[in-house]
mmCIF file of C-alpha atoms in Angstrom:
data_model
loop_
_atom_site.group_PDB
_atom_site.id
_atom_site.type_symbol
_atom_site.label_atom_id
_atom_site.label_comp_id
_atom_site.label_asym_id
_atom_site.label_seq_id
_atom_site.Cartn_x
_atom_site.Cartn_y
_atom_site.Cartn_z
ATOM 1 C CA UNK E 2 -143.256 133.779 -60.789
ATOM 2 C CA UNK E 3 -142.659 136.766 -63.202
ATOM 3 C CA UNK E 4 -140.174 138.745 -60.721
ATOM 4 C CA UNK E 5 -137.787 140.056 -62.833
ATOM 5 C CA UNK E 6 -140.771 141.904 -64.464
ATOM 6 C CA UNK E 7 -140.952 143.574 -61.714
ATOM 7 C CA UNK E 8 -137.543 144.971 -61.650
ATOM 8 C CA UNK E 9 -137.339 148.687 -63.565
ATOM 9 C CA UNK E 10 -133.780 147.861 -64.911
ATOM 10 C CA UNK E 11 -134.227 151.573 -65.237
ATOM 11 C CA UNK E 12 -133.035 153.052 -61.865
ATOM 12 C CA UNK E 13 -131.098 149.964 -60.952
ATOM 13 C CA UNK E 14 -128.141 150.547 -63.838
ATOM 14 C CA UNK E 15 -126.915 153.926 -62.234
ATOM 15 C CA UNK E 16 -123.467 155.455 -63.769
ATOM 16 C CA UNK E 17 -123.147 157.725 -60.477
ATOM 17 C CA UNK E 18 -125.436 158.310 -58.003
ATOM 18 C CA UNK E 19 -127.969 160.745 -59.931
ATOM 19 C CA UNK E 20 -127.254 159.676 -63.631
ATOM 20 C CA UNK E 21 -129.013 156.409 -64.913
ATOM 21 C CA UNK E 22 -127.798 154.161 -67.988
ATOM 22 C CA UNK E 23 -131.114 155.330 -69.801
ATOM 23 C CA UNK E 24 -130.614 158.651 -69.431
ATOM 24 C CA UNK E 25 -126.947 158.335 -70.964
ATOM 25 C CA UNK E 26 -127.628 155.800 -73.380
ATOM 26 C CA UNK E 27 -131.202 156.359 -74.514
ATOM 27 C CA UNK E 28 -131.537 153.980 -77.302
ATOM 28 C CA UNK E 29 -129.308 151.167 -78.283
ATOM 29 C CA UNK E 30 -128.242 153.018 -81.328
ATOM 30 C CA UNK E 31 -126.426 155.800 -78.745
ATOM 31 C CA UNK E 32 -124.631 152.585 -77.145
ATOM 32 C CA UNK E 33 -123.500 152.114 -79.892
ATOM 33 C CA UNK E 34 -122.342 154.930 -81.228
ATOM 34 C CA UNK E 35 -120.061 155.655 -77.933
ATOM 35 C CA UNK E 36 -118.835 151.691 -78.191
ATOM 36 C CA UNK E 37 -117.583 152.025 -81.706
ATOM 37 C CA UNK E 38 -115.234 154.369 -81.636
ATOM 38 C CA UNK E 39 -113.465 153.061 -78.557
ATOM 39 C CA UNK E 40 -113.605 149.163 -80.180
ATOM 40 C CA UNK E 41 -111.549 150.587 -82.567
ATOM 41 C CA UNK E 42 -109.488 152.297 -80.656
ATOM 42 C CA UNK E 43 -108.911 149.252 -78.966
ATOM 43 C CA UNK E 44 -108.442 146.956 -82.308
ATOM 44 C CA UNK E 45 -105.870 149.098 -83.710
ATOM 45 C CA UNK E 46 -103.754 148.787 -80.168
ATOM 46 C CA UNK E 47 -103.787 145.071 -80.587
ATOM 47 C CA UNK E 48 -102.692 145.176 -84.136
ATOM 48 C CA UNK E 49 -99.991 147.438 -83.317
ATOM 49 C CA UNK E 50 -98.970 145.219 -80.254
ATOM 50 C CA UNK E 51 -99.049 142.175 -82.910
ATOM 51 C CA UNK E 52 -97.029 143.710 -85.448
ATOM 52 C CA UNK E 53 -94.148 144.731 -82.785
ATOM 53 C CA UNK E 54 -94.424 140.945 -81.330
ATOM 54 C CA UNK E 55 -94.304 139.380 -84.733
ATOM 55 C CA UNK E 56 -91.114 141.848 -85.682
ATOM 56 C CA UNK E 57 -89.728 140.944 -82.048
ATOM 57 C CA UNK E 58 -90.279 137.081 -82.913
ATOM 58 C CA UNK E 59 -88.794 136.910 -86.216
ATOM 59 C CA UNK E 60 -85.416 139.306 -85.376
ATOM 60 C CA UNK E 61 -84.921 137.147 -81.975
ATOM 61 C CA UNK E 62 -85.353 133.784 -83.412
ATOM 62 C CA UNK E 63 -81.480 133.719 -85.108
ATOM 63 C CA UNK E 64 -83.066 131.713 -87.564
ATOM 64 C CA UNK E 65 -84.934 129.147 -85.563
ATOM 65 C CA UNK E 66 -87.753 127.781 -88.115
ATOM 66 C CA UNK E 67 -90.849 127.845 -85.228
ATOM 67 C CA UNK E 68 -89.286 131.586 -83.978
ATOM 68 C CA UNK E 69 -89.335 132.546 -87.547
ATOM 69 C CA UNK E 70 -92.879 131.331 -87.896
ATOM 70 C CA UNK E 71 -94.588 132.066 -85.085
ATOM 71 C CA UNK E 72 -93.690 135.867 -85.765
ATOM 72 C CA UNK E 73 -94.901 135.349 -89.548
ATOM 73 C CA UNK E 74 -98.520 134.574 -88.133
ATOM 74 C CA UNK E 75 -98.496 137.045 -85.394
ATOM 75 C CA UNK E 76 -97.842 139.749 -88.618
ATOM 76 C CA UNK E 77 -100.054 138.257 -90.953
ATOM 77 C CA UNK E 78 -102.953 137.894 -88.197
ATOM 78 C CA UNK E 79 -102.403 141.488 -88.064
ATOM 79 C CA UNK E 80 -102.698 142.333 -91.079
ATOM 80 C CA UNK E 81 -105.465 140.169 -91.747
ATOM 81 C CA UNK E 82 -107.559 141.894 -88.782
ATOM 82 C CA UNK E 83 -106.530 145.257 -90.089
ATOM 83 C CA UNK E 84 -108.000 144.933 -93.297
ATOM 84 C CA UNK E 85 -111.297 143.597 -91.027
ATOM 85 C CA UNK E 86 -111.021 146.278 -89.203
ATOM 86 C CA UNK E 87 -110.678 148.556 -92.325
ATOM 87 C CA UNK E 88 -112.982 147.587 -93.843
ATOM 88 C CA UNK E 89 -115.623 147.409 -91.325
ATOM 89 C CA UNK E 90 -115.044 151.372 -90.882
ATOM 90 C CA UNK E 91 -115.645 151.801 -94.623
ATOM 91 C CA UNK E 92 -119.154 150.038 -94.538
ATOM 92 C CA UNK E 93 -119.939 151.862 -91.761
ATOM 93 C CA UNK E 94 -119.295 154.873 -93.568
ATOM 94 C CA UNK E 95 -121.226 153.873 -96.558
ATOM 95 C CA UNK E 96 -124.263 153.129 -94.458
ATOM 96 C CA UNK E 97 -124.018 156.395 -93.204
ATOM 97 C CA UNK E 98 -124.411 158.393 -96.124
ATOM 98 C CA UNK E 99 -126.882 155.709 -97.765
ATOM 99 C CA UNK E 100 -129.416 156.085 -94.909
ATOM 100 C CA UNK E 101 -128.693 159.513 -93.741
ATOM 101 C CA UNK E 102 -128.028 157.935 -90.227
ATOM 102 C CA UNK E 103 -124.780 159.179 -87.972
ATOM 103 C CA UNK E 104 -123.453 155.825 -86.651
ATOM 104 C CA UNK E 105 -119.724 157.235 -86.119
ATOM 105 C CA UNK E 106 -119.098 160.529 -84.122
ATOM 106 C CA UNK E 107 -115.793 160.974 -83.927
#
């Protein structure tokens, strides 16, 4: 019944042909550390892309109401997830020097 105990999820994740996930990514925390930097990487392209369609919206709506609003969410959903995003990176940063631990290696 218990077959997927019998899998070693070890050699089975391989990134090539000689290199496994474990060996890159030890321990969750090294996951980690390689997927935070690129998330927000990633988050700041999106808020970019939503700040240039919210400008886009609100100069081509000619004073359409919906136009006019649809490109005041898009900017304030923005800048709503780049204060998230800022401040995520700041608590980060404070958990880092209150336990000693390097979460962020830019």
């Amino acid at each position: 019944m218990n077959l997927l105990a019998a899998v070693n999820l070890k050699e089975k994740f391989l990134l090539n042909k000689t290199q496994t996930v474990a060996d890159t990514f030890g321990t969750p925390a090294a996951f980690i550390n390689t997927l935070l930097p690129n998330a927000y990487i990633a988050a700041g392209l999106i808020v970019f892309a939503l700040l240039v369609f919210g400008g886009f919206s609100i100069i081509s709506s000619g004073g359409d109401p919906k136009g006019l609003e649809k490109g005041t969410q898009a900017i304030t959903g923005a800048v709503i997830g780049f204060l998230v995003i800022f401040a995520s990176y700041w608590i980060i940063q404070i958990i880092q020097i209150v336990t000693g631990l390097q979460i962020l290696s830019f």
